[in-house]
Coordinates of C-alpha atoms and ligand atoms in Angstrom, one line a residue:
M298 CA 2.8 -24.3 -25.0
T299 CA 0.7 -21.7 -23.0
K300 CA 1.2 -18.3 -21.7
I301 CA 1.0 -17.2 -17.8
D302 CA -1.5 -14.6 -16.9
V303 CA -1.1 -12.0 -15.1
L304 CA -3.2 -10.2 -12.3
L305 CA -1.9 -7.1 -9.9
G306 CA -3.2 -4.0 -8.3
L307 CA -2.6 -0.6 -10.5
Q308 CA -2.8 1.6 -7.3
W309 CA -1.5 2.0 -3.7
G310 CA -2.6 -1.8 -3.0
D311 CA -5.5 -3.5 -1.6
E312 CA -7.4 -3.4 -4.8
G313 CA -9.0 -6.7 -4.2
K314 CA -6.8 -8.9 -5.4
G315 CA -7.2 -11.8 -3.2
K316 CA -10.8 -11.5 -4.2
I317 CA -10.7 -11.7 -8.1
V318 CA -8.2 -14.0 -7.6
D319 CA -10.2 -16.3 -6.1
V320 CA -13.1 -15.8 -8.5
L321 CA -10.7 -16.6 -11.3
T322 CA -9.1 -19.6 -9.8
P323 CA -12.0 -22.4 -11.3
G324 CA -10.7 -21.4 -14.8
Y325 CA -7.1 -22.2 -14.0
D326 CA -4.2 -25.5 -12.6
V327 CA -2.0 -23.2 -10.7
I328 CA -2.1 -20.3 -9.1
A329 CA 1.7 -18.5 -7.9
R330 CA 2.8 -15.8 -6.2
F331 CA 5.7 -13.9 -7.6
Q332 CA 6.9 -11.4 -4.8
G333 CA 6.3 -9.9 -1.7
G334 CA 5.3 -11.1 1.6
P335 CA 3.5 -11.2 4.7
N336 CA 3.4 -7.4 4.3
A337 CA 0.1 -8.2 1.8
G338 CA -3.1 -8.8 3.0
H339 CA -5.7 -9.9 0.7
T340 CA -9.4 -10.7 1.7
I341 CA -11.4 -13.3 0.3
E342 CA -15.4 -13.6 1.9
F343 CA -17.7 -16.5 0.8
G344 CA -20.4 -18.2 3.0
G345 CA -20.9 -15.3 5.1
N346 CA -17.2 -15.6 6.1
K347 CA -14.4 -13.8 5.5
H348 CA -10.2 -14.4 4.8
V349 CA -7.3 -12.8 4.8
L350 CA -4.1 -14.6 3.4
H351 CA -0.7 -12.8 3.5
I352 CA 2.1 -15.2 2.2
I353 CA -0.2 -18.0 0.7
P354 CA -1.7 -17.6 -2.8
S355 CA -5.6 -16.8 -3.0
G356 CA -6.3 -19.8 -4.5
I357 CA -6.3 -22.1 -1.8
F358 CA -9.9 -22.2 -0.8
H359 CA -10.2 -24.2 -4.3
Q360 CA -8.3 -27.6 -3.0
E361 CA -7.6 -29.1 -6.7
K362 CA -5.8 -26.2 -7.7
I363 CA -2.0 -26.2 -7.1
N364 CA -0.9 -22.5 -5.4
L365 CA 3.0 -22.2 -5.5
I366 CA 5.1 -19.8 -3.7
G367 CA 7.6 -18.6 -6.0
N368 CA 11.1 -17.8 -5.8
G369 CA 10.8 -13.9 -5.7
V370 CA 8.1 -14.1 -2.2
L371 CA 9.3 -13.7 1.4
I372 CA 8.7 -16.4 3.8
E373 CA 8.3 -15.6 7.7
P374 CA 7.9 -19.2 9.0
R375 CA 6.0 -18.1 12.2
I376 CA 3.3 -16.0 10.0
F377 CA 3.4 -18.8 7.7
K378 CA 2.3 -21.2 10.2
Q379 CA -0.5 -19.3 11.5
E380 CA -1.8 -18.7 8.5
I381 CA -2.0 -22.7 7.9
E382 CA -3.4 -23.1 11.4
E383 CA -6.2 -20.6 10.1
L384 CA -6.4 -22.4 7.1
E385 CA -6.7 -26.2 9.2
K386 CA -9.5 -24.4 11.5
K387 CA -11.4 -24.3 8.7
G388 CA -10.8 -27.4 7.5
I389 CA -8.6 -26.8 4.4
D390 CA -5.4 -28.9 4.1
A391 CA -2.8 -27.1 2.2
T392 CA -0.2 -29.6 2.6
R393 CA -1.4 -31.2 -0.5
N394 CA -1.5 -28.6 -3.1
L395 CA 0.8 -25.7 -1.8
Y396 CA 4.2 -25.9 -3.2
I397 CA 7.0 -23.5 -1.9
S398 CA 10.0 -22.8 -4.3
K399 CA 13.4 -23.9 -2.4
K400 CA 14.5 -20.1 -3.7
A401 CA 12.2 -18.2 -1.7
H402 CA 14.0 -16.0 0.8
L403 CA 13.2 -16.2 4.4
I404 CA 12.6 -13.3 6.4
L405 CA 14.5 -13.8 9.9
P406 CA 13.2 -12.3 13.4
S407 CA 16.1 -9.7 13.3
H408 CA 14.5 -9.0 9.9
R409 CA 11.6 -7.8 11.7
M410 CA 13.5 -5.9 13.8
M411 CA 15.5 -4.2 11.6
D412 CA 12.8 -2.5 9.9
A413 CA 11.7 -1.7 13.0
A414 CA 15.1 0.1 13.7
N415 CA 15.4 1.5 9.8
E416 CA 11.8 3.0 10.7
Q417 CA 13.1 4.7 13.7
A418 CA 16.1 6.1 12.4
K419 CA 13.9 7.7 9.3
G420 CA 12.4 10.1 11.6
N421 CA 9.6 11.9 9.5
M422 CA 10.8 10.2 6.9
K423 CA 9.2 7.0 7.9
I424 CA 7.7 4.9 5.4
G425 CA 5.1 3.5 7.3
S426 CA 6.1 -0.2 6.9
T427 CA 4.1 -3.1 7.8
L428 CA 7.0 -3.9 9.8
K429 CA 7.1 -7.3 8.8
G430 CA 10.8 -7.3 7.6
I431 CA 10.4 -6.8 4.1
G432 CA 12.6 -4.3 3.5
P433 CA 15.7 -5.7 5.4
A434 CA 15.3 -9.2 4.1
Y435 CA 15.2 -7.9 0.2
T436 CA 18.2 -6.0 1.3
D437 CA 19.9 -9.1 2.4
K438 CA 18.8 -10.9 -0.8
I439 CA 21.0 -8.7 -3.4
A440 CA 23.3 -8.5 -0.8
R441 CA 23.7 -12.3 -1.3
C442 CA 23.5 -13.0 2.2
G443 CA 20.2 -14.3 2.5
L444 CA 18.7 -17.6 3.6
R445 CA 16.3 -19.3 1.5
V446 CA 13.8 -22.2 1.9
G447 CA 15.7 -24.8 1.0
D448 CA 19.0 -23.9 3.2
T449 CA 16.3 -25.0 6.2
L450 CA 17.3 -28.4 5.2
A451 CA 21.3 -28.2 5.1
E452 CA 23.3 -28.7 7.9
D453 CA 24.9 -25.6 8.5
F454 CA 21.8 -23.4 8.5
R455 CA 21.8 -23.1 12.2
E456 CA 25.4 -21.4 11.8
R457 CA 24.4 -19.4 8.8
Y458 CA 21.5 -18.3 10.9
I459 CA 23.3 -16.9 13.6
M460 CA 25.9 -14.9 11.5
L461 CA 23.1 -12.9 9.7
K462 CA 21.5 -12.1 13.1
E463 CA 24.7 -11.0 15.0
Q464 CA 24.7 -8.9 11.6
H465 CA 21.7 -7.2 12.3
L466 CA 22.4 -7.1 15.6
R467 CA 25.5 -5.0 15.1
M468 CA 23.5 -2.9 12.3
A469 CA 21.0 -1.8 15.3
Q470 CA 23.4 -1.0 17.6
T471 CA 25.1 1.2 15.4
L472 CA 21.3 2.9 14.5
G473 CA 21.2 3.1 18.4
F474 CA 18.0 1.0 18.1
D475 CA 17.2 -0.4 21.3
V476 CA 17.2 -4.3 21.4
T477 CA 16.4 -5.1 24.6
T478 CA 12.8 -3.1 24.5
F479 CA 12.2 -4.4 21.0
R480 CA 8.7 -6.7 20.8
I481 CA 7.4 -8.6 17.8
D482 CA 3.6 -9.7 18.7
G483 CA 4.8 -9.1 22.5
L484 CA 7.3 -11.1 22.5
T485 CA 11.2 -10.7 22.8
L486 CA 13.5 -11.1 20.1
D487 CA 14.4 -14.4 21.8
Q488 CA 11.2 -15.7 22.6
Y489 CA 10.2 -14.9 19.0
E490 CA 13.2 -16.7 17.9
A491 CA 12.3 -20.1 19.8
Q492 CA 8.6 -19.9 17.9
W493 CA 10.5 -18.9 14.4
M494 CA 12.7 -21.9 14.4
E495 CA 9.6 -24.5 15.8
S496 CA 7.8 -22.7 12.9
L497 CA 10.0 -24.2 10.5
K498 CA 8.8 -27.8 11.5
T499 CA 5.4 -26.8 9.7
L500 CA 7.2 -25.0 7.0
Q501 CA 9.2 -28.3 6.2
R502 CA 5.7 -30.2 5.9
F503 CA 5.3 -28.7 2.5
R504 CA 6.6 -30.0 -1.2
F505 CA 9.6 -27.8 -1.6
V506 CA 10.3 -27.3 -5.2
N507 CA 12.4 -26.3 -8.1
S508 CA 9.4 -23.6 -9.3
E509 CA 11.0 -22.2 -12.3
Y510 CA 11.1 -26.2 -13.7
F511 CA 8.0 -26.4 -12.5
I512 CA 6.4 -23.6 -13.8
N513 CA 7.9 -24.0 -17.1
Q514 CA 6.4 -27.7 -17.1
C515 CA 2.9 -26.5 -16.9
L516 CA 3.3 -24.2 -19.5
R517 CA 4.3 -27.0 -21.6
D518 CA 1.8 -28.6 -20.7
D519 CA -0.7 -26.6 -21.5
K520 CA -1.8 -26.1 -17.8
K521 CA -3.2 -22.8 -16.9
V522 CA -1.5 -20.5 -15.1
L523 CA -2.3 -17.4 -13.4
A524 CA 0.6 -15.1 -11.4
E525 CA -0.9 -12.9 -8.1
G526 CA 0.4 -9.7 -7.9
A527 CA 0.8 -8.3 -3.9
Q528 CA 1.1 -4.4 -3.2
A529 CA 0.5 -2.7 -6.3
M530 CA 2.4 -0.6 -9.2
M531 CA 2.7 2.7 -7.1
L532 CA 4.4 0.7 -4.2
D533 CA 6.9 -0.8 -6.7
I534 CA 10.5 -0.8 -6.0
D535 CA 11.7 1.2 -9.6
F536 CA 8.5 2.8 -10.9
G537 CA 6.7 3.8 -7.6
T538 CA 6.5 6.6 -5.3
Y539 CA 10.3 6.2 -4.1
P540 CA 11.3 6.1 -1.7
F541 CA 7.9 5.3 -0.2
V542 CA 7.5 1.7 -1.7
T543 CA 7.7 -1.7 -0.9
S544 CA 11.1 -3.3 -1.4
S545 CA 10.3 -5.5 -4.5
N546 CA 8.9 -5.5 -8.3
T547 CA 5.3 -5.6 -7.9
I548 CA 4.6 -5.0 -12.1
T549 CA 4.4 -7.7 -14.5
A550 CA 8.3 -7.8 -15.2
G551 CA 8.5 -9.3 -11.4
V552 CA 6.2 -12.0 -12.7
C553 CA 9.6 -12.9 -14.7
T554 CA 12.0 -12.8 -12.2
G555 CA 10.0 -13.8 -9.3
L556 CA 8.9 -17.0 -10.9
G557 CA 11.5 -17.5 -13.6
V558 CA 9.4 -17.6 -16.7
A559 CA 10.8 -15.5 -19.9
P560 CA 8.8 -12.2 -20.9
T561 CA 7.8 -14.0 -24.0
A562 CA 5.6 -16.3 -22.2
I563 CA 3.4 -13.4 -20.3
G564 CA -0.1 -13.9 -21.8
R565 CA -3.3 -11.6 -20.1
V566 CA -2.5 -8.7 -17.7
M567 CA -5.4 -8.4 -15.5
G568 CA -5.3 -5.2 -13.5
I569 CA -7.4 -4.2 -10.5
T570 CA -8.5 -0.9 -9.9
K571 CA -10.5 0.4 -7.1
A572 CA -13.7 2.7 -8.2
Y573 CA -12.2 5.5 -6.1
C574 CA -8.6 5.2 -4.3
T575 CA -6.5 4.6 -1.2
R576 CA -3.4 4.3 0.2
V577 CA -1.9 2.8 3.7
G578 CA 1.5 4.6 4.9
A579 CA 2.9 7.6 4.1
G580 CA 4.1 9.0 0.8
P581 CA 2.3 11.2 -2.2
F582 CA -1.4 10.9 -3.1
P583 CA -2.7 13.6 -5.1
T584 CA -6.2 13.2 -5.1
E585 CA -6.3 12.2 -0.7
L586 CA -9.6 13.6 0.5
F587 CA -8.8 15.1 4.0
D588 CA -12.9 16.0 3.8
E589 CA -16.3 14.4 5.0
T590 CA -16.2 12.6 1.3
G591 CA -12.3 11.1 2.1
R592 CA -13.7 9.8 6.0
R593 CA -17.4 8.5 4.0
L594 CA -15.1 6.2 1.6
C595 CA -13.0 5.1 4.7
E596 CA -16.3 4.5 6.8
L597 CA -18.4 3.0 4.2
G598 CA -15.4 0.8 2.4
H599 CA -14.6 -0.6 5.7
E600 CA -10.8 1.3 4.3
Y601 CA -9.1 -0.6 7.3
G602 CA -5.9 -2.5 6.3
A603 CA -6.3 -6.2 6.0
T604 CA -2.4 -6.8 8.0
T605 CA -2.2 -3.9 10.3
G606 CA -5.8 -2.9 10.7
R607 CA -4.7 1.1 10.2
P608 CA -6.9 3.2 8.5
R609 CA -6.5 3.8 4.7
R610 CA -6.1 7.2 3.5
C611 CA -9.0 7.7 0.7
G612 CA -9.6 10.0 -2.4
W613 CA -10.7 9.9 -5.7
I614 CA -9.3 8.1 -8.6
D615 CA -6.5 8.9 -10.3
M616 CA -6.0 8.6 -14.1
P617 CA -2.5 9.6 -14.7
A618 CA -1.0 7.0 -12.0
L619 CA -3.7 4.6 -13.4
R620 CA -2.5 5.3 -17.0
Y621 CA 1.1 5.2 -16.2
A622 CA 0.5 1.6 -14.2
C623 CA -1.3 0.5 -17.7
M624 CA 1.8 1.4 -19.5
I625 CA 4.2 -0.4 -17.3
N626 CA 2.4 -3.3 -17.1
G627 CA 1.2 -3.9 -20.2
V628 CA -2.4 -4.2 -19.1
T629 CA -5.1 -5.9 -21.2
D630 CA -8.3 -6.3 -18.9
L631 CA -9.2 -4.0 -16.4
F632 CA -11.0 -4.9 -13.4
V633 CA -13.2 -2.5 -11.2
T634 CA -14.0 -2.8 -7.9
K635 CA -16.1 -1.2 -4.8
P636 CA -18.1 1.3 -7.0
D637 CA -20.8 -0.1 -4.5
V638 CA -19.1 2.1 -2.2
M639 CA -19.8 5.3 -3.8
N640 CA -23.8 4.4 -4.1
D641 CA -25.2 7.0 -2.0
F642 CA -22.7 9.8 -3.5
D643 CA -24.2 12.9 -4.9
Q644 CA -20.8 13.4 -6.9
V645 CA -17.8 11.4 -8.1
C646 CA -14.6 13.1 -9.2
M647 CA -11.6 11.9 -11.3
C648 CA -8.5 13.4 -11.6
T649 CA -7.6 13.2 -15.2
A650 CA -4.6 15.5 -15.4
Y651 CA -2.1 17.0 -12.8
E652 CA -0.7 20.5 -12.3
V653 CA 2.9 20.7 -11.1
G654 CA 4.8 24.0 -10.9
G655 CA 2.1 26.0 -12.7
Q656 CA 2.6 23.5 -15.4
R657 CA -0.9 20.7 -16.6
T658 CA 1.1 17.2 -17.3
D659 CA -0.6 13.9 -18.0
E660 CA 3.1 12.3 -16.4
I661 CA 3.6 11.3 -13.1
P662 CA 6.9 13.7 -12.9
F663 CA 10.0 12.5 -10.8
E664 CA 9.2 15.4 -8.7
Y665 CA 5.8 13.7 -7.3
N666 CA 7.2 13.8 -3.8
T667 CA 8.6 17.1 -3.3
M668 CA 6.2 19.2 -5.5
P669 CA 3.1 19.8 -4.8
I670 CA 1.2 18.1 -7.5
S671 CA -2.9 19.8 -8.0
P672 CA -5.1 17.4 -9.0
V673 CA -7.5 18.6 -12.7
W674 CA -10.9 17.2 -11.8
Q675 CA -13.7 15.7 -13.8
S676 CA -16.6 15.0 -11.6
F677 CA -20.1 12.8 -12.6
D678 CA -23.6 12.4 -11.5
G679 CA -24.0 9.7 -8.7
W680 CA -26.2 7.0 -9.2
H681 CA -27.9 6.8 -5.6
Q682 CA -28.9 3.1 -6.3
S683 CA -28.0 0.1 -4.6
L684 CA -26.2 -2.8 -6.6
E685 CA -27.3 -5.4 -5.1
G686 CA -28.3 -8.1 -7.2
I687 CA -27.2 -7.0 -10.7
S688 CA -25.1 -9.3 -12.7
A689 CA -25.3 -8.2 -16.3
Y690 CA -23.4 -4.6 -16.8
D691 CA -25.8 -3.4 -18.8
D692 CA -28.0 -3.5 -15.7
L693 CA -25.7 -1.2 -14.1
P694 CA -27.2 2.4 -13.3
A695 CA -26.3 4.6 -16.1
N696 CA -24.7 6.8 -14.3
L697 CA -22.3 4.2 -13.0
R698 CA -21.6 3.0 -16.7
T699 CA -21.2 6.5 -17.6
Y700 CA -18.3 7.1 -15.1
L701 CA -16.8 3.4 -15.9
A702 CA -16.7 4.3 -19.7
A703 CA -14.5 7.7 -18.5
V704 CA -12.5 5.3 -16.6
E705 CA -12.0 2.8 -19.2
R706 CA -11.1 5.9 -22.0
Q707 CA -8.8 7.6 -19.6
A708 CA -7.1 4.4 -18.9
G709 CA -7.2 2.9 -22.8
V710 CA -7.8 -0.4 -21.7
R711 CA -11.0 -2.2 -21.5
I712 CA -13.0 -2.7 -18.6
A713 CA -13.1 -6.4 -18.1
A714 CA -15.2 -7.2 -15.2
V715 CA -16.8 -5.2 -12.5
S716 CA -17.0 -6.0 -8.4
I717 CA -19.6 -5.1 -6.3
S718 CA -19.2 -6.3 -2.9
P719 CA -16.8 -8.2 -0.8
D720 CA -18.5 -12.0 -1.5
R721 CA -16.6 -14.0 -4.3
K722 CA -20.3 -13.9 -6.2
D723 CA -20.5 -10.5 -6.7
V724 CA -18.1 -10.0 -9.7
I725 CA -19.7 -9.1 -13.2
F726 CA -17.8 -10.1 -16.2
R727 CA -18.9 -8.4 -19.7
Ligands
GDP262 P1 -6.0 -6.7 -2.0 O1 -5.1 -6.4 -1.3 O2 -6.0 -6.5 -3.2 O3 -6.7 -8.6 -1.9 O4 -7.2 -6.3 -1.1 P2 -7.6 -6.1 0.4 O5 -8.1 -7.4 0.9 O6 -6.5 -5.9 1.2 O7 -8.6 -5.1 0.2 C1 -10.0 -4.9 -0.5 C2 -11.1 -5.2 0.7 O8 -12.3 -4.3 0.0 C3 -11.1 -6.3 1.1 O9 -12.0 -6.0 2.6 C4 -12.5 -6.9 0.4 O10 -13.7 -7.8 0.9 C5 -13.4 -5.8 0.1 N1 -13.5 -5.8 -1.2 C6 -13.4 -6.6 -2.6 N2 -13.9 -5.9 -3.4 C7 -15.3 -5.4 -3.3 C8 -16.4 -4.8 -4.1 O11 -16.1 -5.2 -4.8 N3 -17.2 -4.3 -3.2 C9 -17.0 -4.1 -1.6 N4 -17.5 -3.1 -1.2 N5 -15.8 -4.7 -0.8 C10 -14.6 -5.1 -1.9
IMO263 P1 -1.6 -5.8 -0.7 O1 -1.1 -6.9 -1.2 C1 -1.4 -2.1 0.8 C2 2.7 -0.3 2.0 C3 3.0 -0.1 3.4 C4 4.0 0.8 3.6 C5 4.6 0.5 2.2 C6 5.9 -0.4 2.4 O2 -2.2 -6.3 0.3 O3 -2.0 -4.6 -1.3 P2 6.5 -2.7 3.7 O4 5.9 -3.5 4.8 O5 6.3 -3.3 2.4 O6 8.0 -2.3 3.7 O7 5.7 -1.4 3.4 O8 3.9 -0.4 1.4 N1 2.4 -1.8 1.7 C7 1.2 -1.9 1.8 N2 -0.1 -1.1 1.6 N3 -1.2 -3.1 0.6 C8 -0.3 -4.0 0.8 O9 -0.4 -5.1 0.3 C9 0.9 -3.7 1.3 N4 2.2 -3.8 1.4 C10 2.8 -3.1 2.1 O10 1.8 0.2 4.0 O11 3.3 2.0 3.0
MG264 MG1 -4.5 -5.9 0.8

């Protein structure tokens, strides 16, 4: 029996998970998403083209590999249909190699409405949600009233759909939310619902599976399976910067519940970090830069959300957060992306500890959201060199290697690979 490998983000998302999964896919038989949903935006670039995936696993461009949407994932059928159509335009027929768990929950149009209603009600405590309906759909899952992919085939699906939608409409009314002016992609709730219902036909063209049996059989057959995380450690519902988080367990433990594999079946855990740090949406970000350097990171790194287009907040790498991520996830291999963004910087900084309430700490304090946190900085000389064409770790500029060695030492985990451009071909394995 083989073990399932895991790949996930160690910061606040957008570390380059999609790219690395795509690069690793040739070494696997199955790529499986275990949580999140259309809030994710995973970018893959090759042959001069850019592809952004939201619900579909990032192994889909390798048509001989099975891609699985696990039970822990949320599916919004209309977004799913759009994604499938985008792939079709590129000549990819996903019906052959994309399987979907019958137990994956559905995001209804009224979940998306509730996301907007909840955000509006929060006032200045807004999370900055992607408004894809994630929070409300996971809420209904936990409240035991959600609808699942397998339910779309049941005779009473429409009735159950209407009951749930009416519940949402009553809740929106209680929150004083104006349903009549609410729009999704310019459509009223009723108009969007019609398209959503139509999209179920696309969803039903795919193979619905009891994915927990499927995955465990793969492992028994010694097939290699890679679990692809969405969002990231610091957005985890339990250990992230709550309440400024997403609504799922983004961590390694989420693989067990989101796919139905035992903790003892977890193999390698590959954690991805940018060489700096970004965050999109609200919430604490101790190393955020509000100056010219922050703006340069944003521009040079093209730090605009792959799902919402919002500019990402940028700052230096945060080692207390990264150490926390390595601890919670049991990271065995560190992947560092985007050092190329800092090629022309005179200086690169790293936060090695925090000062909270006059005390120095290595830990993420409970008061992360409420107390001012001052980073303790260590600075490094820049490398002033393009990384283009470099294919061996030892050929990286000496100053960059010094910086990476510090990341490795601080994290306590070996760097397995460094990515130096958005393109599939630019990953340097050590
Ligand atoms: P994900 O959500 O973790 O899959 O990451 P996103 O796709 O949201 O954001 C990562 C962005 O960085 C994408 O635009 C990638 O094309 C890009 N990217 C990934 N790796 C690198 C890298 O090593 N260097 C540069 N410059 N860009 C990268
Ligand atoms: P990938 O997989 C970055 C953020 C949102 C918001 C918070 C909650 O591409 O790394 P939600 O829509 O889940 O209710 O939003 O989480 N967020 C992400 N930030 N990358 C993502 O996914 C994210 N998914 C959600 O901006 O702050
Ligand atoms: Mg992303």
